[in-house]
Amino acid sequence: MNRKTNCFKNSCKNFLWLAIGLLFSSFAFAEKSKYNMTEGVTEFSKQAYDIHMIVLWICVVIGVLVFGAMIYSMFAHRKSKGVTAAQFSHSTTAEIIWTVIPIIILIIIAFPATKALIKMEAPTDADGKNIVMDMTIKVTGFQWKWKYSYLDEGISFLSTLKADSNAARQANPTVDLYEVENYLLDVDNPLVIPVDTNIRILLTADDVIHSWWVPAFGWKRDAIPGFVNEAWTNVKKIGTYRGQCAELCGKDHGFMPIVVEVLSKEDYANWVKQQKGEQEVAEVKNNSEWSQADLMATGKTVYDSQCAACHQTTGQGMPPAFPALDGSTIVNGPIDEQIKTVLFGKQGTAMAAFGGILSESDIAAAITYTRNAWGNTAKDAAQPQDVKRIKNS
Amino acid sequence: MSHAAVADTHDHDHDHKPKGFVKRWLMTTNHKDIGTLYLIFALTMFILGGAMAMIIRLELFQPGLQFVQPDFFNQLTTMHALIMVFGAVMPAFVGFANWMIPIMIGAPDMALPRMNNWSFWILPFAFTMLASTFFMDGGAPAAGWTLYPPLVLQGGQNLAFAVFAIHMLGISSIMGAINVIATIMNMRAPNMGYLKMPLFVWTWLITAFLLIAVMPVFAGAVTMLLTDHYFGTTFFNAAGGGDPVLFQHIFWFFGHPEVYIMILPSFGIISEIIPTFARKPLFGYVSMVYATAGIAFLSFIVWAHHMFSVGMPLGGELFFMYATFLISIPTGVKVFNWVSTMWKGAMTFETPMLWAIAFIILFTIGGFSGLMLAIAPADFQYHDTYFVVAHFHYVLVTGAVFAIIGGAYYWLPKWSGNMYSERLGKIHFWWSTISVNVLFFPQHFLGLAGMPRRIPDYSTQFAEFNMWSSIGGFAFGLAQIFFIVIVWRTVKGKGTTKATSRVWEGAKGLEWFIPSPAPHHTFQDGAPVNDEHLAHVSSH
Amino acid sequence: MSNPETSNNDHNQYYVPHLARWPIVGSIGMTLTAVGAATFMNSETAQTPVLMYLGFATLIFMMFGWFAEVIKESETNMYNPQVDTSFRMGMVWFIFSEVMFFASFFGALWYIRNMSVPWLGGEGIGLFTNSELWSGYEGVWPTNGPADVGGKFELIDPYHLPLINTILLMTSSITLTIAHHALVDGARKKVIGWLIATVVLGATFLFFQVEEYMEAYQHLDLTLKSGVYGSTFFMLTGFHGMHVTLGAIMLIVITVRMIRGHFKPESHFGFEAVAWYWHFVDVVWLGLFIFVYII
Ligand code: HEA
Ligand code: HEA
Ligand code: CUA
Ligand SMILES: [Cu+2]
């Protein structure tokens, strides 16, 4: 009896040392490494990180104890040592202990988890008052780009994978991906937000489900067509933060990154002013008559950034999923039909309703380009007014 | 002869296996032959699904697009999962069930032998149909095995074929499960009380119940996809008043019990192997039964932990988080019971025992990451990253598949009459166990560092671990060649010794009282079961 | 040892058939049906799903063959009570699986009415969904959604045809139970009479159901495409109708078997299985009547 307890004590001590050793060696690795979850720059990301670390360590400790006992047993209780097998087959005490202890552990975990979740979904300040949101941004997911609309400012723009990444990701790349800075994690127009501001983010999608995720902010939320999800954030640190779409959304799911630039409040105000200026310019563009050459030049840019993901730069598409525009009857037929196709999209297919995405001048330019590029020789042009007329009819 | 007491050995000439391939295999009603068919089919599908995984890992070996186009990559991911889940793991367990349950409970055969044949023979047809979508316009389904609309509705031709194939798989699974339940409840030999049944039989009884409860729900969900796509219904379309998230609820109401369908029979297999090689009765038999039932019950009320990020109301998120926590408790009971079974035993480490021990450790690691995922605020960070991929491969590959392989080594001598080569078996084990960790452990880091799942190309910061993972993947794949060779040689009796009827020194249970190989018909007149034959006798 | 050649009626032996020729036919039939239907759905030009019909025919051929074999075995006393229990369990669990199939559609209906439609109308977490995407939409059941999918439609009055149908099915359950009691009492003529009554009631139900669908399509503009109301309405009642059809066919089969002198007062599993199935179909209808028509 005595010998047995002694042996048990010894082995316990051994486990303890093993546990501590493992603990420290992995601390060094896990704590400040790029292989662990980021601590991020918001309250949520910090909370998520803390809970993650707590639970990780709880699991490590349980693991060390359980596996330790097992490995000990494998060495001590092997037949080759000449032991004879005991024949006990249950112990109510033991079973109660190892039911109750996990319950306690789970309750301990549940507290911070519940707190963090409530903060995220029903934000209140220290006094229990509802937090007031300073601004609202609507994020819309498209195959395969994001649209950001600043609801209070009337600014909106699209954000797609940056051209150098896009070139490097092709099957026969023209650019070496190792030469690209932030390969696959860079966009043409990042989302710009002010620091230290409560921002409500509304998420929705136009075609399929996407999910908006910037790890440094500590959450991801799905963008679901036909519904609007709500989330909020308050970034504490100026900087550039990157993320990716986190819900499978078709072939280019891996290629719709998210970049957020967090500016000081002054810089942000300046940025807003500048954006408003640009929107005015765009408004003027929408109302003027364009020359064929201008339409073709702008059209190529628009086409390459907005349409080529599906219809390809060569206009060959990827049949049968994505039809070729080169030689297409619609592209070579009456222009109004094509404007309709592009404005209103094709329900149930990946062809989105671009009327809500691009400006009238961009649509006109892209259409003009498709009608006169590759083997297409319609020789006509769509003007922004044509697009407007059909849009409003 | 010790086995004479229970085995019907007096009429060996009566052993008549049907002659001719068609009669023997296509028209068989014999539970052992059908079990063999299931196992061969599962292995074939494992190779096919594994081949797809190899292409996935090849593409992910380094950043950039080298071998497959993004769309095809998504098809591979989707089909890899569907084939592994419905073609490899589930049929393998049904194969074990067919072979072992009648023997373990002293029954002459499965309760409904003709239907048993049908359950199996639907599978090759269904999978041929599913695989044929690769050659269609637009290719195979590419929206992930979770088939979320609206993306899956963009699939084109494959949708109808995939949906009907899933219907057929469902019918097959339901019939198989009905058969298992009827066999266990109705065919036990006299004196084989419920609490004397081997744990493998218990876990399968509960699994069968899960199957019958959730496969029809899955069928319903994909039927709604079908009508949304082809007949203009709007179940999953907000414009008509539906909701894409509705599909996710129905899918996961099926999907979460489904993952336990893939693990409960593994628990059963492990609970057979450990006592044999520890030469000690299973610790806490009754609590094992309750724990299994508890897991099954809880599996119905946790489904939305896969959907924390869809924007559920707070109350829902809290409920599903707490409910998911609870599953750790019965699962923990199982793990502790296995360890206690080993404690103070007299262990030897033949190949099946090695797989079982690896199962306990690696499955538990997978369970731990499951618990982490269950914490909603943290899952907002983990969800749809490689952390999830790591989690479920730990529970599925080093869980379900390891148990299947361990079980195969454990019972192969009984099935074939020949002892496999321990040396090759051990090589297979060590090679697999080391490489599988190289394959899946780094995926935890990738996920934490922010790599989303289901992407064919990634940012350069993820390159190093992906390379490791791929190398581990190829090594693990190659290791399985050993398995195929070992099984083949054992069945053919090449370089092997004859197995005794008991096979393992510490083995208990009816299957060890009949000859090896097990005769074509075992207990024709119902086995007289003595308590000494059994591993578990309910008197404490 | 029992096999077809040495059939015996030793009640201690469990009958294990030796060769199953029908399952493989069934698998082929199933595959033909599935491939035929899928090809047909994908085709823009095909007029008739020939392959699918071929598949159906194969399946029907299989069922006749399979059941004939089972009935022959049963009638030649090859089954002992244990086999009978297996069959019963099989049927019970099969019906349970059917219950779960319907549960998925009832669940969808519940979710749509209590979650998605109110959210679209701006309740609870749907505030911004309504104001940003569907402003003006009320979110009250019945609905074809914020985009008015399928256009205006009218509802079916539950207290006309559906009520009659409820009464019909309820009555048919009673007539079937009377038939069952008669069978236990050995009153064969009476059984056949009540069975025929049951079939007639079931067939009348189906007739009215078709009538109702015609009314819906032609006069109420209520179709499968009437948004989510039409989807749930037709899918639920449609699947139910298919089950009634199947049940009625099974009733006809046991009626014919009765006439041929099958079934014994103490053992008549085939009869009971059909009866259970019919009661199940009945209960589902009650659910439909309450949740689809009335509430
Ligand atoms: C065999 C299959 C299997 C099994 C057994 C499990 C087991 C568990 N899984 Fe897993 N899971 C999957 C297969 C499986 N899972 C799959 C395939 C997916 C992804 C699907 C997809 O999206 O494609 C998934 C995804 C998944 C998610 C969603 C992640 C996401 O997408 O964001 C979650 C979240 O809660 C989860 C949780 C759990 C939990 C809590 C368990 C628990 O059952 C684990 C319990 C076990 C233990 C905890 C270890 C042993 C216990 C002890 C030693 C006792 C003491 C322990 C403590 C008190 C901590 N799983
Ligand atoms: C039981 C289920 C199961 C099993 C056994 C496996 C086994 C494996 N899985 Fe899989 N997997 C899933 C279920 C499973 N997986 C699921 C559900 C998903 C999610 C899908 C989704 O997102 O929708 C997934 C997704 C998934 C991904 C993520 C893809 C993505 O997100 O884009 C990856 C990537 O590494 C992967 C890899 C592997 C590997 C390397 C194996 C290996 O274990 C396979 C090893 C086996 C073999 C290789 C075959 C046998 C070997 C031979 C015949 C020898 C010849 C071999 C060589 C030529 C080397 N799986
Ligand atoms: Cu958008 Cu993935
Ligand atoms: Cu789950």
PDB file of N, CA, C and O and ligand atoms in Angstrom, chain B residues 252 255-257 259-260 299 302-306 324 327 391, ligand 4:
ATOM      1  N   TRP B 252     -26.361  21.612 -41.015  1.00  0.00           N
ATOM      2  CA  TRP B 252     -25.589  21.276 -39.808  1.00  0.00           C
ATOM      3  C   TRP B 252     -26.413  20.494 -38.800  1.00  0.00           C
ATOM      4  O   TRP B 252     -25.849  19.797 -37.954  1.00  0.00           O
ATOM      5  N   GLY B 255     -25.236  17.732 -40.247  1.00  0.00           N
ATOM      6  CA  GLY B 255     -23.776  17.649 -40.328  1.00  0.00           C
ATOM      7  C   GLY B 255     -23.106  17.398 -39.004  1.00  0.00           C
ATOM      8  O   GLY B 255     -22.142  16.645 -38.927  1.00  0.00           O
ATOM      9  N   HIS B 256     -23.629  18.012 -37.941  1.00  0.00           N
ATOM     10  CA  HIS B 256     -22.915  17.751 -36.701  1.00  0.00           C
ATOM     11  C   HIS B 256     -23.105  16.321 -36.211  1.00  0.00           C
ATOM     12  O   HIS B 256     -22.112  15.648 -35.933  1.00  0.00           O
ATOM     13  N   PRO B 257     -24.336  15.802 -36.132  1.00  0.00           N
ATOM     14  CA  PRO B 257     -24.443  14.370 -35.807  1.00  0.00           C
ATOM     15  C   PRO B 257     -23.621  13.506 -36.771  1.00  0.00           C
ATOM     16  O   PRO B 257     -23.043  12.505 -36.381  1.00  0.00           O
ATOM     17  N   VAL B 259     -20.706  14.060 -37.959  1.00  0.00           N
ATOM     18  CA  VAL B 259     -19.311  13.882 -37.537  1.00  0.00           C
ATOM     19  C   VAL B 259     -19.225  12.892 -36.375  1.00  0.00           C
ATOM     20  O   VAL B 259     -18.237  12.180 -36.243  1.00  0.00           O
ATOM     21  N   TYR B 260     -20.271  12.813 -35.564  1.00  0.00           N
ATOM     22  CA  TYR B 260     -20.226  11.791 -34.516  1.00  0.00           C
ATOM     23  C   TYR B 260     -20.534  10.414 -35.061  1.00  0.00           C
ATOM     24  O   TYR B 260     -20.083   9.406 -34.514  1.00  0.00           O
ATOM     25  N   SER B 299     -25.318  15.837 -29.656  1.00  0.00           N
ATOM     26  CA  SER B 299     -24.991  16.161 -31.049  1.00  0.00           C
ATOM     27  C   SER B 299     -26.160  16.821 -31.776  1.00  0.00           C
ATOM     28  O   SER B 299     -25.967  17.485 -32.781  1.00  0.00           O
ATOM     29  N   VAL B 302     -26.171  21.182 -30.981  1.00  0.00           N
ATOM     30  CA  VAL B 302     -24.980  22.032 -31.035  1.00  0.00           C
ATOM     31  C   VAL B 302     -24.699  22.551 -32.442  1.00  0.00           C
ATOM     32  O   VAL B 302     -23.701  23.222 -32.662  1.00  0.00           O
ATOM     33  N   TRP B 303     -25.598  22.250 -33.402  1.00  0.00           N
ATOM     34  CA  TRP B 303     -25.206  22.395 -34.801  1.00  0.00           C
ATOM     35  C   TRP B 303     -24.701  23.780 -35.173  1.00  0.00           C
ATOM     36  O   TRP B 303     -23.796  23.922 -35.988  1.00  0.00           O
ATOM     37  N   ALA B 304     -25.285  24.822 -34.552  1.00  0.00           N
ATOM     38  CA  ALA B 304     -24.932  26.165 -35.044  1.00  0.00           C
ATOM     39  C   ALA B 304     -23.546  26.613 -34.604  1.00  0.00           C
ATOM     40  O   ALA B 304     -23.156  27.738 -34.898  1.00  0.00           O
ATOM     41  N   HIS B 305     -22.768  25.730 -33.938  1.00  0.00           N
ATOM     42  CA  HIS B 305     -21.378  26.161 -33.667  1.00  0.00           C
ATOM     43  C   HIS B 305     -20.571  26.231 -34.963  1.00  0.00           C
ATOM     44  O   HIS B 305     -19.458  26.739 -34.956  1.00  0.00           O
ATOM     45  N   HIS B 306     -21.123  25.717 -36.041  1.00  0.00           N
ATOM     46  CA  HIS B 306     -20.456  25.886 -37.343  1.00  0.00           C
ATOM     47  C   HIS B 306     -20.818  27.225 -37.977  1.00  0.00           C
ATOM     48  O   HIS B 306     -20.333  27.546 -39.050  1.00  0.00           O
ATOM     49  N   THR B 324     -22.171  23.147 -26.854  1.00  0.00           N
ATOM     50  CA  THR B 324     -21.003  22.490 -27.432  1.00  0.00           C
ATOM     51  C   THR B 324     -19.970  22.173 -26.351  1.00  0.00           C
ATOM     52  O   THR B 324     -19.334  21.116 -26.377  1.00  0.00           O
ATOM     53  N   ILE B 327     -20.190  18.709 -24.650  1.00  0.00           N
ATOM     54  CA  ILE B 327     -19.754  17.460 -25.284  1.00  0.00           C
ATOM     55  C   ILE B 327     -18.399  17.004 -24.763  1.00  0.00           C
ATOM     56  O   ILE B 327     -18.095  15.828 -24.750  1.00  0.00           O
ATOM     57  N   HIS B 391      -8.196  20.929 -37.045  1.00  0.00           N
ATOM     58  CA  HIS B 391      -9.095  20.283 -36.077  1.00  0.00           C
ATOM     59  C   HIS B 391      -9.746  19.051 -36.673  1.00  0.00           C
ATOM     60  O   HIS B 391      -9.664  17.950 -36.126  1.00  0.00           O
TER      61      HIS B 391
HETATM   62 CU    CU D   4     -19.959  20.252 -35.248  1.00  0.00          CU
END
